[in-house]
């Protein structure tokens, strides 16, 4: 994924990433993939030269990962590839197609986004700021929903296979 490769590469090289890169790319990916919010917080503290606990903790746990139950932010900062494409130029040279929603060549953010909403529907579907995406999700046929779930699962399983813990 070009966006993650660039942001993580710049992070390693410079010990810095802009707040939006942390929120929109690495934070969004961690949220959608279901990674441990505390582990992301610790990673940010370790890799960013400007990371201080008093700022990083609320930004990561509250804003980026919505792991405080909505005390800091009114909705999770979750986004699909379309949002990343609109807000940046990362998708331009990516091997994944941001317009493709599912499948091998599709931008993983797309399936991960819908899968995240599905996995967290009990907790998030009543959030007024998520009314539109949940309305869209409810209108989708079960077959289409299952394709999103399977596409997300296949991508995440590939990651697990490449980097066993």
mmCIF file with all atom_site columns, C-alpha atoms in Angstrom:
data_model
loop_
_atom_site.group_PDB
_atom_site.id
_atom_site.type_symbol
_atom_site.label_atom_id
_atom_site.label_alt_id
_atom_site.label_comp_id
_atom_site.label_asym_id
_atom_site.label_entity_id
_atom_site.label_seq_id
_atom_site.pdbx_PDB_ins_code
_atom_site.Cartn_x
_atom_site.Cartn_y
_atom_site.Cartn_z
_atom_site.occupancy
_atom_site.B_iso_or_equiv
_atom_site.pdbx_formal_charge
_atom_site.auth_seq_id
_atom_site.auth_comp_id
_atom_site.auth_asym_id
_atom_site.auth_atom_id
_atom_site.pdbx_PDB_model_num
ATOM 1   C CA . UNK A 1 1   ? 0.000   0.000   0.000  1.00 0.00 ? 1   UNK A CA 1
ATOM 2   C CA . UNK A 1 2   ? 1.685   3.186   -1.205 1.00 0.00 ? 2   UNK A CA 1
ATOM 3   C CA . UNK A 1 3   ? 0.244   5.345   1.568  1.00 0.00 ? 3   UNK A CA 1
ATOM 4   C CA . UNK A 1 4   ? 1.480   3.114   4.395  1.00 0.00 ? 4   UNK A CA 1
ATOM 5   C CA . UNK A 1 5   ? 4.828   2.520   2.696  1.00 0.00 ? 5   UNK A CA 1
ATOM 6   C CA . UNK A 1 6   ? 5.456   6.240   2.294  1.00 0.00 ? 6   UNK A CA 1
ATOM 7   C CA . UNK A 1 7   ? 4.281   7.288   5.758  1.00 0.00 ? 7   UNK A CA 1
ATOM 8   C CA . UNK A 1 8   ? 6.114   4.480   7.568  1.00 0.00 ? 8   UNK A CA 1
ATOM 9   C CA . UNK A 1 9   ? 9.217   5.013   5.422  1.00 0.00 ? 9   UNK A CA 1
ATOM 10  C CA . UNK A 1 10  ? 9.253   8.719   6.246  1.00 0.00 ? 10  UNK A CA 1
ATOM 11  C CA . UNK A 1 11  ? 8.639   7.900   9.894  1.00 0.00 ? 11  UNK A CA 1
ATOM 12  C CA . UNK A 1 12  ? 11.651  5.585   10.003 1.00 0.00 ? 12  UNK A CA 1
ATOM 13  C CA . UNK A 1 13  ? 13.820  8.072   8.124  1.00 0.00 ? 13  UNK A CA 1
ATOM 14  C CA . UNK A 1 14  ? 12.759  11.245  9.945  1.00 0.00 ? 14  UNK A CA 1
ATOM 15  C CA . UNK A 1 15  ? 11.173  10.093  13.243 1.00 0.00 ? 15  UNK A CA 1
ATOM 16  C CA . UNK A 1 16  ? 8.269   12.305  12.186 1.00 0.00 ? 16  UNK A CA 1
ATOM 17  C CA . UNK A 1 17  ? 4.949   12.197  10.382 1.00 0.00 ? 17  UNK A CA 1
ATOM 18  C CA . UNK A 1 18  ? 2.378   14.952  10.078 1.00 0.00 ? 18  UNK A CA 1
ATOM 19  C CA . UNK A 1 19  ? -0.651  14.637  12.369 1.00 0.00 ? 19  UNK A CA 1
ATOM 20  C CA . UNK A 1 20  ? -2.876  13.890  9.356  1.00 0.00 ? 20  UNK A CA 1
ATOM 21  C CA . UNK A 1 21  ? -0.541  11.103  8.220  1.00 0.00 ? 21  UNK A CA 1
ATOM 22  C CA . UNK A 1 22  ? -0.723  9.613   11.701 1.00 0.00 ? 22  UNK A CA 1
ATOM 23  C CA . UNK A 1 23  ? -4.493  9.971   11.847 1.00 0.00 ? 23  UNK A CA 1
ATOM 24  C CA . UNK A 1 24  ? -5.560  9.296   8.238  1.00 0.00 ? 24  UNK A CA 1
ATOM 25  C CA . UNK A 1 25  ? -3.031  6.612   7.289  1.00 0.00 ? 25  UNK A CA 1
ATOM 26  C CA . UNK A 1 26  ? -1.420  4.680   10.139 1.00 0.00 ? 26  UNK A CA 1
ATOM 27  C CA . UNK A 1 27  ? -4.142  5.357   12.716 1.00 0.00 ? 27  UNK A CA 1
ATOM 28  C CA . UNK A 1 28  ? -6.952  4.649   10.272 1.00 0.00 ? 28  UNK A CA 1
ATOM 29  C CA . UNK A 1 29  ? -5.288  1.416   9.179  1.00 0.00 ? 29  UNK A CA 1
ATOM 30  C CA . UNK A 1 30  ? -4.790  0.280   12.786 1.00 0.00 ? 30  UNK A CA 1
ATOM 31  C CA . UNK A 1 31  ? -8.420  1.082   13.614 1.00 0.00 ? 31  UNK A CA 1
ATOM 32  C CA . UNK A 1 32  ? -9.855  -0.682  10.567 1.00 0.00 ? 32  UNK A CA 1
ATOM 33  C CA . UNK A 1 33  ? -7.572  -3.697  10.960 1.00 0.00 ? 33  UNK A CA 1
ATOM 34  C CA . UNK A 1 34  ? -8.533  -4.060  14.611 1.00 0.00 ? 34  UNK A CA 1
ATOM 35  C CA . UNK A 1 35  ? -5.016  -3.621  15.971 1.00 0.00 ? 35  UNK A CA 1
ATOM 36  C CA . UNK A 1 36  ? -4.448  -3.032  19.673 1.00 0.00 ? 36  UNK A CA 1
ATOM 37  C CA . UNK A 1 37  ? -4.874  0.736   20.372 1.00 0.00 ? 37  UNK A CA 1
ATOM 38  C CA . UNK A 1 38  ? -2.399  0.608   23.267 1.00 0.00 ? 38  UNK A CA 1
ATOM 39  C CA . UNK A 1 39  ? 0.224   -1.060  21.069 1.00 0.00 ? 39  UNK A CA 1
ATOM 40  C CA . UNK A 1 40  ? -0.226  1.705   18.460 1.00 0.00 ? 40  UNK A CA 1
ATOM 41  C CA . UNK A 1 41  ? 0.139   4.336   21.183 1.00 0.00 ? 41  UNK A CA 1
ATOM 42  C CA . UNK A 1 42  ? 3.393   2.737   22.388 1.00 0.00 ? 42  UNK A CA 1
ATOM 43  C CA . UNK A 1 43  ? 4.671   2.469   18.807 1.00 0.00 ? 43  UNK A CA 1
ATOM 44  C CA . UNK A 1 44  ? 3.977   6.177   18.209 1.00 0.00 ? 44  UNK A CA 1
ATOM 45  C CA . UNK A 1 45  ? 5.864   7.046   21.397 1.00 0.00 ? 45  UNK A CA 1
ATOM 46  C CA . UNK A 1 46  ? 8.803   4.963   20.213 1.00 0.00 ? 46  UNK A CA 1
ATOM 47  C CA . UNK A 1 47  ? 9.040   6.166   16.607 1.00 0.00 ? 47  UNK A CA 1
ATOM 48  C CA . UNK A 1 48  ? 8.098   9.852   16.682 1.00 0.00 ? 48  UNK A CA 1
ATOM 49  C CA . UNK A 1 49  ? 10.635  12.335  18.026 1.00 0.00 ? 49  UNK A CA 1
ATOM 50  C CA . UNK A 1 50  ? 7.853   14.792  18.911 1.00 0.00 ? 50  UNK A CA 1
ATOM 51  C CA . UNK A 1 51  ? 5.654   12.253  20.720 1.00 0.00 ? 51  UNK A CA 1
ATOM 52  C CA . UNK A 1 52  ? 4.933   13.136  24.309 1.00 0.00 ? 52  UNK A CA 1
ATOM 53  C CA . UNK A 1 53  ? 2.684   10.945  26.428 1.00 0.00 ? 53  UNK A CA 1
ATOM 54  C CA . UNK A 1 54  ? 0.342   13.786  27.463 1.00 0.00 ? 54  UNK A CA 1
ATOM 55  C CA . UNK A 1 55  ? -0.430  14.560  23.797 1.00 0.00 ? 55  UNK A CA 1
ATOM 56  C CA . UNK A 1 56  ? -0.023  11.151  22.204 1.00 0.00 ? 56  UNK A CA 1
ATOM 57  C CA . UNK A 1 57  ? -2.262  9.258   24.617 1.00 0.00 ? 57  UNK A CA 1
ATOM 58  C CA . UNK A 1 58  ? -5.458  11.272  24.020 1.00 0.00 ? 58  UNK A CA 1
ATOM 59  C CA . UNK A 1 59  ? -4.728  11.664  20.307 1.00 0.00 ? 59  UNK A CA 1
ATOM 60  C CA . UNK A 1 60  ? -4.189  7.945   19.739 1.00 0.00 ? 60  UNK A CA 1
ATOM 61  C CA . UNK A 1 61  ? -6.549  6.347   22.246 1.00 0.00 ? 61  UNK A CA 1
ATOM 62  C CA . UNK A 1 62  ? -9.312  8.952   21.955 1.00 0.00 ? 62  UNK A CA 1
ATOM 63  C CA . UNK A 1 63  ? -9.172  10.489  18.505 1.00 0.00 ? 63  UNK A CA 1
ATOM 64  C CA . UNK A 1 64  ? -7.405  7.987   16.256 1.00 0.00 ? 64  UNK A CA 1
ATOM 65  C CA . UNK A 1 65  ? -8.560  4.701   17.780 1.00 0.00 ? 65  UNK A CA 1
ATOM 66  C CA . UNK A 1 66  ? -11.841 5.746   19.449 1.00 0.00 ? 66  UNK A CA 1
ATOM 67  C CA . UNK A 1 67  ? -10.753 3.450   22.284 1.00 0.00 ? 67  UNK A CA 1
ATOM 68  C CA . UNK A 1 68  ? -12.020 5.779   24.997 1.00 0.00 ? 68  UNK A CA 1
ATOM 69  C CA . UNK A 1 69  ? -15.606 5.060   23.998 1.00 0.00 ? 69  UNK A CA 1
ATOM 70  C CA . UNK A 1 70  ? -16.170 8.479   22.492 1.00 0.00 ? 70  UNK A CA 1
ATOM 71  C CA . UNK A 1 71  ? -15.011 10.750  25.310 1.00 0.00 ? 71  UNK A CA 1
ATOM 72  C CA . UNK A 1 72  ? -12.675 12.782  23.074 1.00 0.00 ? 72  UNK A CA 1
ATOM 73  C CA . UNK A 1 73  ? -14.102 12.261  19.598 1.00 0.00 ? 73  UNK A CA 1
ATOM 74  C CA . UNK A 1 74  ? -17.714 12.052  18.522 1.00 0.00 ? 74  UNK A CA 1
ATOM 75  C CA . UNK A 1 75  ? -17.053 9.269   16.004 1.00 0.00 ? 75  UNK A CA 1
ATOM 76  C CA . UNK A 1 76  ? -14.229 6.962   14.983 1.00 0.00 ? 76  UNK A CA 1
ATOM 77  C CA . UNK A 1 77  ? -11.808 8.404   12.467 1.00 0.00 ? 77  UNK A CA 1
ATOM 78  C CA . UNK A 1 78  ? -12.470 5.587   10.019 1.00 0.00 ? 78  UNK A CA 1
ATOM 79  C CA . UNK A 1 79  ? -12.205 6.076   6.281  1.00 0.00 ? 79  UNK A CA 1
ATOM 80  C CA . UNK A 1 80  ? -12.107 4.112   3.057  1.00 0.00 ? 80  UNK A CA 1
ATOM 81  C CA . UNK A 1 81  ? -9.622  4.450   0.239  1.00 0.00 ? 81  UNK A CA 1
ATOM 82  C CA . UNK A 1 82  ? -11.861 7.006   -1.481 1.00 0.00 ? 82  UNK A CA 1
ATOM 83  C CA . UNK A 1 83  ? -11.343 9.457   1.387  1.00 0.00 ? 83  UNK A CA 1
ATOM 84  C CA . UNK A 1 84  ? -7.585  8.931   1.348  1.00 0.00 ? 84  UNK A CA 1
ATOM 85  C CA . UNK A 1 85  ? -7.572  9.474   -2.414 1.00 0.00 ? 85  UNK A CA 1
ATOM 86  C CA . UNK A 1 86  ? -9.582  12.707  -2.100 1.00 0.00 ? 86  UNK A CA 1
ATOM 87  C CA . UNK A 1 87  ? -7.387  14.074  0.672  1.00 0.00 ? 87  UNK A CA 1
ATOM 88  C CA . UNK A 1 88  ? -3.948  13.064  -0.621 1.00 0.00 ? 88  UNK A CA 1
ATOM 89  C CA . UNK A 1 89  ? -1.964  11.893  -3.631 1.00 0.00 ? 89  UNK A CA 1
ATOM 90  C CA . UNK A 1 90  ? -0.894  8.555   -2.123 1.00 0.00 ? 90  UNK A CA 1
ATOM 91  C CA . UNK A 1 91  ? -3.193  6.504   -4.365 1.00 0.00 ? 91  UNK A CA 1
ATOM 92  C CA . UNK A 1 92  ? -1.688  7.830   -7.590 1.00 0.00 ? 92  UNK A CA 1
ATOM 93  C CA . UNK A 1 93  ? 1.176   5.310   -7.737 1.00 0.00 ? 93  UNK A CA 1
ATOM 94  C CA . UNK A 1 94  ? -0.282  2.554   -5.574 1.00 0.00 ? 94  UNK A CA 1
ATOM 95  C CA . UNK A 1 95  ? -0.437  -1.008  -6.855 1.00 0.00 ? 95  UNK A CA 1
ATOM 96  C CA . UNK A 1 96  ? -3.938  -1.227  -5.382 1.00 0.00 ? 96  UNK A CA 1
ATOM 97  C CA . UNK A 1 97  ? -6.881  0.304   -7.234 1.00 0.00 ? 97  UNK A CA 1
ATOM 98  C CA . UNK A 1 98  ? -8.667  2.755   -4.951 1.00 0.00 ? 98  UNK A CA 1
ATOM 99  C CA . UNK A 1 99  ? -11.802 2.540   -7.153 1.00 0.00 ? 99  UNK A CA 1
ATOM 100 C CA . UNK A 1 100 ? -12.022 -1.227  -6.716 1.00 0.00 ? 100 UNK A CA 1
ATOM 101 C CA . UNK A 1 101 ? -14.000 -2.113  -3.609 1.00 0.00 ? 101 UNK A CA 1
ATOM 102 C CA . UNK A 1 102 ? -13.060 -5.750  -3.079 1.00 0.00 ? 102 UNK A CA 1
ATOM 103 C CA . UNK A 1 103 ? -10.792 -8.437  -4.445 1.00 0.00 ? 103 UNK A CA 1
ATOM 104 C CA . UNK A 1 104 ? -7.096  -9.006  -4.919 1.00 0.00 ? 104 UNK A CA 1
ATOM 105 C CA . UNK A 1 105 ? -6.248  -5.671  -6.589 1.00 0.00 ? 105 UNK A CA 1
ATOM 106 C CA . UNK A 1 106 ? -8.659  -3.491  -4.617 1.00 0.00 ? 106 UNK A CA 1
ATOM 107 C CA . UNK A 1 107 ? -7.462  -0.919  -2.112 1.00 0.00 ? 107 UNK A CA 1
ATOM 108 C CA . UNK A 1 108 ? -7.568  -2.767  1.221  1.00 0.00 ? 108 UNK A CA 1
ATOM 109 C CA . UNK A 1 109 ? -8.943  0.317   2.972  1.00 0.00 ? 109 UNK A CA 1
ATOM 110 C CA . UNK A 1 110 ? -12.255 -0.155  1.121  1.00 0.00 ? 110 UNK A CA 1
ATOM 111 C CA . UNK A 1 111 ? -13.139 -3.626  2.399  1.00 0.00 ? 111 UNK A CA 1
ATOM 112 C CA . UNK A 1 112 ? -11.558 -2.940  5.790  1.00 0.00 ? 112 UNK A CA 1
ATOM 113 C CA . UNK A 1 113 ? -13.786 0.127   6.219  1.00 0.00 ? 113 UNK A CA 1
ATOM 114 C CA . UNK A 1 114 ? -17.047 -1.763  5.652  1.00 0.00 ? 114 UNK A CA 1
ATOM 115 C CA . UNK A 1 115 ? -15.833 -4.709  7.696  1.00 0.00 ? 115 UNK A CA 1
ATOM 116 C CA . UNK A 1 116 ? -14.992 -2.342  10.575 1.00 0.00 ? 116 UNK A CA 1
ATOM 117 C CA . UNK A 1 117 ? -18.485 -0.847  10.483 1.00 0.00 ? 117 UNK A CA 1
ATOM 118 C CA . UNK A 1 118 ? -20.011 -4.321  10.412 1.00 0.00 ? 118 UNK A CA 1
ATOM 119 C CA . UNK A 1 119 ? -17.863 -5.628  13.301 1.00 0.00 ? 119 UNK A CA 1
ATOM 120 C CA . UNK A 1 120 ? -18.718 -2.601  15.421 1.00 0.00 ? 120 UNK A CA 1
ATOM 121 C CA . UNK A 1 121 ? -22.389 -2.133  14.486 1.00 0.00 ? 121 UNK A CA 1
ATOM 122 C CA . UNK A 1 122 ? -23.672 -2.893  17.994 1.00 0.00 ? 122 UNK A CA 1
ATOM 123 C CA . UNK A 1 123 ? -21.560 -0.091  19.416 1.00 0.00 ? 123 UNK A CA 1
ATOM 124 C CA . UNK A 1 124 ? -21.565 2.437   16.571 1.00 0.00 ? 124 UNK A CA 1
ATOM 125 C CA . UNK A 1 125 ? -24.744 2.164   14.478 1.00 0.00 ? 125 UNK A CA 1
ATOM 126 C CA . UNK A 1 126 ? -26.636 4.557   16.768 1.00 0.00 ? 126 UNK A CA 1
ATOM 127 C CA . UNK A 1 127 ? -23.962 7.256   16.357 1.00 0.00 ? 127 UNK A CA 1
ATOM 128 C CA . UNK A 1 128 ? -25.646 10.094  14.431 1.00 0.00 ? 128 UNK A CA 1
ATOM 129 C CA . UNK A 1 129 ? -22.416 10.961  12.658 1.00 0.00 ? 129 UNK A CA 1
ATOM 130 C CA . UNK A 1 130 ? -22.325 7.447   11.185 1.00 0.00 ? 130 UNK A CA 1
ATOM 131 C CA . UNK A 1 131 ? -25.970 7.395   10.071 1.00 0.00 ? 131 UNK A CA 1
ATOM 132 C CA . UNK A 1 132 ? -25.141 7.684   6.350  1.00 0.00 ? 132 UNK A CA 1
ATOM 133 C CA . UNK A 1 133 ? -22.620 4.820   6.150  1.00 0.00 ? 133 UNK A CA 1
ATOM 134 C CA . UNK A 1 134 ? -24.832 2.556   8.263  1.00 0.00 ? 134 UNK A CA 1
ATOM 135 C CA . UNK A 1 135 ? -27.821 3.361   6.043  1.00 0.00 ? 135 UNK A CA 1
ATOM 136 C CA . UNK A 1 136 ? -25.694 2.401   3.035  1.00 0.00 ? 136 UNK A CA 1
ATOM 137 C CA . UNK A 1 137 ? -24.580 -0.808  4.788  1.00 0.00 ? 137 UNK A CA 1
ATOM 138 C CA . UNK A 1 138 ? -28.148 -1.794  5.659  1.00 0.00 ? 138 UNK A CA 1
ATOM 139 C CA . UNK A 1 139 ? -29.221 -1.299  2.026  1.00 0.00 ? 139 UNK A CA 1
ATOM 140 C CA . UNK A 1 140 ? -26.511 -3.620  0.709  1.00 0.00 ? 140 UNK A CA 1
ATOM 141 C CA . UNK A 1 141 ? -27.491 -7.151  -0.115 1.00 0.00 ? 141 UNK A CA 1
ATOM 142 C CA . UNK A 1 142 ? -26.151 -9.903  2.110  1.00 0.00 ? 142 UNK A CA 1
ATOM 143 C CA . UNK A 1 143 ? -24.031 -11.271 -0.754 1.00 0.00 ? 143 UNK A CA 1
ATOM 144 C CA . UNK A 1 144 ? -22.261 -7.921  -1.189 1.00 0.00 ? 144 UNK A CA 1
ATOM 145 C CA . UNK A 1 145 ? -21.726 -7.597  2.564  1.00 0.00 ? 145 UNK A CA 1
ATOM 146 C CA . UNK A 1 146 ? -20.198 -11.062 2.633  1.00 0.00 ? 146 UNK A CA 1
ATOM 147 C CA . UNK A 1 147 ? -17.797 -10.134 -0.180 1.00 0.00 ? 147 UNK A CA 1
ATOM 148 C CA . UNK A 1 148 ? -16.597 -7.136  1.854  1.00 0.00 ? 148 UNK A CA 1
ATOM 149 C CA . UNK A 1 149 ? -16.129 -9.324  4.932  1.00 0.00 ? 149 UNK A CA 1
ATOM 150 C CA . UNK A 1 150 ? -14.240 -11.985 2.971  1.00 0.00 ? 150 UNK A CA 1
ATOM 151 C CA . UNK A 1 151 ? -12.052 -9.439  1.183  1.00 0.00 ? 151 UNK A CA 1
ATOM 152 C CA . UNK A 1 152 ? -11.088 -7.805  4.487  1.00 0.00 ? 152 UNK A CA 1
ATOM 153 C CA . UNK A 1 153 ? -10.414 -11.177 6.112  1.00 0.00 ? 153 UNK A CA 1
ATOM 154 C CA . UNK A 1 154 ? -8.274  -12.345 3.175  1.00 0.00 ? 154 UNK A CA 1
ATOM 155 C CA . UNK A 1 155 ? -6.153  -9.199  3.313  1.00 0.00 ? 155 UNK A CA 1
ATOM 156 C CA . UNK A 1 156 ? -5.631  -9.438  7.072  1.00 0.00 ? 156 UNK A CA 1
ATOM 157 C CA . UNK A 1 157 ? -4.785  -13.131 6.883  1.00 0.00 ? 157 UNK A CA 1
ATOM 158 C CA . UNK A 1 158 ? -2.145  -12.336 4.276  1.00 0.00 ? 158 UNK A CA 1
ATOM 159 C CA . UNK A 1 159 ? -0.583  -9.822  6.654  1.00 0.00 ? 159 UNK A CA 1
ATOM 160 C CA . UNK A 1 160 ? -0.596  -12.319 9.517  1.00 0.00 ? 160 UNK A CA 1
ATOM 161 C CA . UNK A 1 161 ? 1.056   -14.946 7.309  1.00 0.00 ? 161 UNK A CA 1
ATOM 162 C CA . UNK A 1 162 ? 3.853   -12.562 6.302  1.00 0.00 ? 162 UNK A CA 1
ATOM 163 C CA . UNK A 1 163 ? 4.583   -11.298 9.787  1.00 0.00 ? 163 UNK A CA 1
ATOM 164 C CA . UNK A 1 164 ? 3.873   -13.985 12.375 1.00 0.00 ? 164 UNK A CA 1
ATOM 165 C CA . UNK A 1 165 ? 4.034   -12.818 15.970 1.00 0.00 ? 165 UNK A CA 1
#
